[in-house]
Amino acid sequence: MKSKVITILWPLAFGIALILAWQFGLFHKVLDLKPFQLPVPSEIASTLAANLPKALKDCGVTISGALVGMIIGSLMGFMIAAIATFFPKWGYGGMIVVTALNAVPIVALSPIMNLWFSTGMEQKIAVVTVVCMAAMAINGYSGLNNINPYSIDLMHSVAASEWTIFKKLRFPNSLPYIFTASKINIASSIIAAIISEYFAASTSGLGFGIKDNLRKAEMAMGWSYIVVASLAGVILYCVILLVERDALKWHASQK
Amino acid sequence: MNAPEIQIKNVSMVYPVNNGQDIVALTDVNLDIQEGEFISLLGPSGCGKTTLLRIIADLNQPTAGSVAIRGQSPRDIRMQRKYGIVFQNPVLYDWRTVRRNICMPMEIMGIPKKERTARINRVLELVGLQDFGDKYPFELSGGMQQRVGIARALALDPEFLFMDEPFSALDEFTREKLNEDLLSIWSKAKKTVIFVTHNIPESVFLSDRVVVLSPHPGRISAIVDINLPRPRENSIRETPEFYEYVTKIRRSFEGV
Amino acid sequence: MSVAIGKREQRIVAIVWVIGIIVVWELASFLLKYVIQDPMASAKLPYPHIVAMTFVENWKILLEAGLVTFSRAAIGFALGSSVGILLAVLMSLSKTMERIAFPYLIVSQMIPVLGLAPIIFNIVRDMNVSRIMIAAYITFFPVAVNMLSGLKSVEQEKKDLLFSIASSKFKVYQKLMLPFSMSYLFTGLKIAAPMAVTASILVDMLGSKSGIGVKILYSLYSNSSNIFWASVLTSAFMGIISFYVVVFAERLCLPWQKATPRKEGVRA
Amino acid sequence: MKKSKFTSLLAVIILILLVATGCSSGNSAATTTGTGTSGADKTTSGKLDKVTLQLKWLPQSQFMGYYVAQAKGYYKDAGIDIEILPGGSDIIPEQQVYNGVANIGVTWDSSLMKYQSKGWGLVQVGQIFQKSAMLLVSKASSGINSPKDLKGKKVGSWFGGNEYEIYALLEANGLNKDTDLKMVQQDYTMNQLLKDEIDATSAMTYNEYGLLLESGLKESDLHVLNMNDAGVAMLEDCLFVNSDWIAKNEDLYVRFLKASIKGWAEACANPEAAGKVVFDVDQSVSLAHQVYMAKEVAKLVVPKDFDPAKIGYMDMAAIQQTADLALKYGLLSKPAVISENTFTSKYWTKATAK
């Protein structure tokens, strides 16, 4: 119990020290910045408070797009991994294609998706889908195939079908890997959604807010959006951690 | 009799556990070990034999009592790098060849390069691995890996040799072979050896004295002198005297 | 991996895949253009042979731009990896340090740094330094996390052995902790390398004069979709090449690694 | 084993070479930036003064005057070693100049006013474009013949400060920007209009309008709303500097402006040649497009009945109109301060003095 408190207290103290140093101008002094270049936390907070409904609405737009894209992308990625598992000889090539797709930078992906889809939301979901697919496919494939050979022998000894092996052995075995991929995808989906909004045919979302305000010298407002984006990411990450803790009680990493 | 080489006085070890029911690993252990003696710590799992060895080697600190080695603390002995240790697993560094694995502690101790090479050649021969010096650990069998671990400890030319169930993971044939090899090495070097094992015939075969420990809480329940002639060969296992010692020690457990 | 197929067969499978993709792509472009009659077909999905021709016609420019970007990626990768390794070592040295730093490492990944270029320019005031910092920022995380997980995976007995001969902390790291973590480090590097390329492409777009990112950006704004697609393909190739460069480096540096190295990466 | 060792060694060598070439190419980029192609190398002995110019956008004929001056060696003649930094969607000239990344910047007047109002110590020191180039373009088929017809339509803008002329146009015609129509962000291509995803698109006379024509549409297919005609024009490309910098480098800036004006005058007199000069700097778009752009830009820098000797002239009335519109439509929260400290023509007066 005591160690748990320490685990939270130390980073918290560090964070507070950081914010105080920022608030009282330490960074400004060291980096020779003016408050209008780098707004102080209190200004960011008051700006955010004054524009909270708009910021939350934009946050909702971005996060919903990121989540939908992440779910679709993860499902597709896992399906590819499953197909590659069932048809090892030919399926593995699909994995390589997905990996190659992953190497296409988001900034190039967004305009392509802009051509394919007409609304900002569709484009955003498409970009996030592609970005999330690869991590899930690669991790899922590892999870479905990094299996103790004796476990498979045991399954064969009771004449289990490939499908049964998948259901009873491969899938549960892949769960920790799926969560690893999900944790990666949370971060990348939000970032992908934000970047896609830089190019999207829409005037809502955190990405549009960040870019528009930073251009127009509304630094405090821009930072408010950054804070909201980061907070949303951290909260979603924690949600995944909680789900993982409940779903993987049996796994060594949870002890 | 001379002053004991290693003197263990009233050593106790308690591991605190969250639910308040602390685990008592050792309670009030007293033991004297003489110079050049081959001693076995024998007992079932959980009797604290490994803990006792680790306390002597300064890898754990006892909650009560003291250990004196030649009148010094285990920490002093460790800092003077006077003992060699062999673990249950070979504990080899995957990224080093056999030679470089044996070399590693000597590098740290700052032994000159020429001397290191000479010692490596000597111990490789001693453990019968002279042709495997440039192999990586993954290219060796389990028995060979364990021999590298022993060679590494011997290369330090330590005054004490501590061995923690070094052969427990090996099959019976390899184990007996290594038992014999160990004795022949020991007869040449005459170190003081503390050998932890849960195998009764092994302890009888190797030791001058077998210290029997019993669990819950860990304590010494018997000390058996083994008066078999040396040098011992595997054929000694077939003698009635050998069988008698084994039976005697087994009985001492049943009496618990 | 339990798939036991020969090298020759693997090669055949790969070739069939490549041909298959080109054929399907060609077909899709055709359908888009003539069956669906999409007026934007040539921009949405140009014929692969046209992209290939653009590639051949412009290979010199693309290669030059690619090399510039790749070398910048290498610098960002080197810096980001060094920072990642350093952070991991610091965190493994002190539990308190780990407690403080680890949550912020994760938070750092939630900050959309790609969008913060103007802010970073404001703070750093040097375009080149800013670019390197952004590229390094994007790459350090997988290296730090994997390296830390490697340092924490060293078996107690291996540490005991060094403790038993009273070796200094420095020697423990030099002889045991760092070499042990190498395979974990390479897992991290394999993830970070394509990210470094992506980062470097992005950094090209921040007012640089050369590089594949500049090609993507300019062709995008000037609506020359063939060059755009050829550049995007080049960047995808670069990501794949960077991955295999690390794989080769791993084989060279870790000859003791058997055929089955660690598969899964720890990225978050 | 042996073979794979060899290949990996090769890979490492290639990697090292790449890093090496990367470093050296970085150096060469730095040294070749200031090349003057013509032999006008008659500088007075001694070192050239280094000046960095931050553009608002990619290298294109929008900035042809500077490129012509560079290519003809006018900057060198003025004792200036010029470096021209391209812009991009993440490059904000005001911030670059304030931070000292660049000495002189090109931006739009309204955007500069916004930064000035937030406390950034920047001062406008020359007005290159005398007219607004902003258009709202729609396909003739969508029937947008006057601003009033925008009601109920989807209208594209790049935002980030580019939307205020459109807001002004809408309000001047009795439309509410939030309720009467839908404003959407457009990307940097004209695809959204071509695909009919939006009804009207923002376009600059010199760039996007040309792209539409190049994509096969004829002028008769398009309908154009011009901000100048509607009386809601806001001034665009101007030159500005950090107030602290100009206090110490007055002479240097005057020399820069003089050389730039010379470049602009030459470019506007011969846009075809100027387009070629820009094309030599960057081949991302066709020569034809650069020349088209050069011709259109010339009309903004030297409009009809404008004396070419007055290039860079600051029309205070037009600046005031820009300020008024920016305030009225919400870009500014308080009236812009237009004084010697924020908009000054004294350097231009010096630069153009005979």
PDB file of C-alpha atoms in Angstrom, chain B residues 54 58-59 78-79 81 83 85 87-89 91-96 104-105 107-108 136 138 152 156, chain C residues 156-168 171-172 175-177 179-181 255-258:
ATOM      1  CA  ARG B  54      23.771 -17.268   0.503  1.00  0.00           C
ATOM      2  CA  ASP B  58      27.140 -12.441   1.804  1.00  0.00           C
ATOM      3  CA  LEU B  59      24.376 -12.576  -0.824  1.00  0.00           C
ATOM      4  CA  ARG B  78      33.526 -11.168  -0.559  1.00  0.00           C
ATOM      5  CA  MET B  79      35.262  -7.838  -0.955  1.00  0.00           C
ATOM      6  CA  ARG B  81      37.175 -11.965  -3.624  1.00  0.00           C
ATOM      7  CA  TYR B  83      35.407 -17.437  -2.773  1.00  0.00           C
ATOM      8  CA  ILE B  85      30.360 -19.637  -6.400  1.00  0.00           C
ATOM      9  CA  PHE B  87      24.704 -21.606  -8.983  1.00  0.00           C
ATOM     10  CA  GLN B  88      21.838 -23.981  -9.652  1.00  0.00           C
ATOM     11  CA  ASN B  89      21.784 -22.738 -13.235  1.00  0.00           C
ATOM     12  CA  VAL B  91      24.476 -18.554 -15.251  1.00  0.00           C
ATOM     13  CA  LEU B  92      26.448 -18.127 -18.427  1.00  0.00           C
ATOM     14  CA  TYR B  93      26.471 -14.912 -20.421  1.00  0.00           C
ATOM     15  CA  ASP B  94      24.944 -15.764 -23.791  1.00  0.00           C
ATOM     16  CA  TRP B  95      26.999 -13.185 -25.619  1.00  0.00           C
ATOM     17  CA  ARG B  96      30.339 -14.611 -24.541  1.00  0.00           C
ATOM     18  CA  MET B 104      34.732 -12.495 -17.156  1.00  0.00           C
ATOM     19  CA  PRO B 105      35.248 -12.437 -13.342  1.00  0.00           C
ATOM     20  CA  GLU B 107      38.615  -9.272 -16.066  1.00  0.00           C
ATOM     21  CA  ILE B 108      36.765  -7.552 -13.295  1.00  0.00           C
ATOM     22  CA  TYR B 136      28.782 -20.058 -27.437  1.00  0.00           C
ATOM     23  CA  PHE B 138      23.732 -22.198 -26.764  1.00  0.00           C
ATOM     24  CA  ARG B 152      34.640 -20.210 -14.017  1.00  0.00           C
ATOM     25  CA  LEU B 156      39.537 -17.628  -9.697  1.00  0.00           C
TER      26      LEU B 156
ATOM     27  CA  GLN C 156      19.183 -12.251 -10.242  1.00  0.00           C
ATOM     28  CA  GLU C 157      21.748 -15.087 -10.330  1.00  0.00           C
ATOM     29  CA  LYS C 158      23.716 -13.306 -13.047  1.00  0.00           C
ATOM     30  CA  LYS C 159      23.864 -10.237 -10.841  1.00  0.00           C
ATOM     31  CA  ASP C 160      24.734 -12.389  -7.805  1.00  0.00           C
ATOM     32  CA  LEU C 161      27.718 -13.799  -9.624  1.00  0.00           C
ATOM     33  CA  LEU C 162      29.181 -10.324 -10.094  1.00  0.00           C
ATOM     34  CA  PHE C 163      28.187  -9.334  -6.579  1.00  0.00           C
ATOM     35  CA  SER C 164      30.050 -12.386  -5.278  1.00  0.00           C
ATOM     36  CA  ILE C 165      33.300 -11.057  -6.685  1.00  0.00           C
ATOM     37  CA  ALA C 166      32.614  -7.557  -5.381  1.00  0.00           C
ATOM     38  CA  SER C 167      32.455  -5.843  -8.757  1.00  0.00           C
ATOM     39  CA  SER C 168      31.612  -2.168  -8.992  1.00  0.00           C
ATOM     40  CA  LYS C 171      31.486  -3.046 -14.101  1.00  0.00           C
ATOM     41  CA  VAL C 172      28.097  -4.669 -13.560  1.00  0.00           C
ATOM     42  CA  LYS C 175      29.922  -6.585 -18.314  1.00  0.00           C
ATOM     43  CA  LEU C 176      26.376  -7.722 -17.669  1.00  0.00           C
ATOM     44  CA  MET C 177      23.463  -5.297 -17.851  1.00  0.00           C
ATOM     45  CA  PRO C 179      25.303  -6.695 -23.120  1.00  0.00           C
ATOM     46  CA  PHE C 180      22.314  -8.589 -21.732  1.00  0.00           C
ATOM     47  CA  SER C 181      19.912  -5.853 -22.878  1.00  0.00           C
ATOM     48  CA  PRO C 255      26.070 -13.548 -33.294  1.00  0.00           C
ATOM     49  CA  TRP C 256      25.118 -15.554 -30.218  1.00  0.00           C
ATOM     50  CA  GLN C 257      21.451 -14.960 -30.919  1.00  0.00           C
ATOM     51  CA  LYS C 258      20.043 -18.177 -32.254  1.00  0.00           C
TER      52      LYS C 258
END
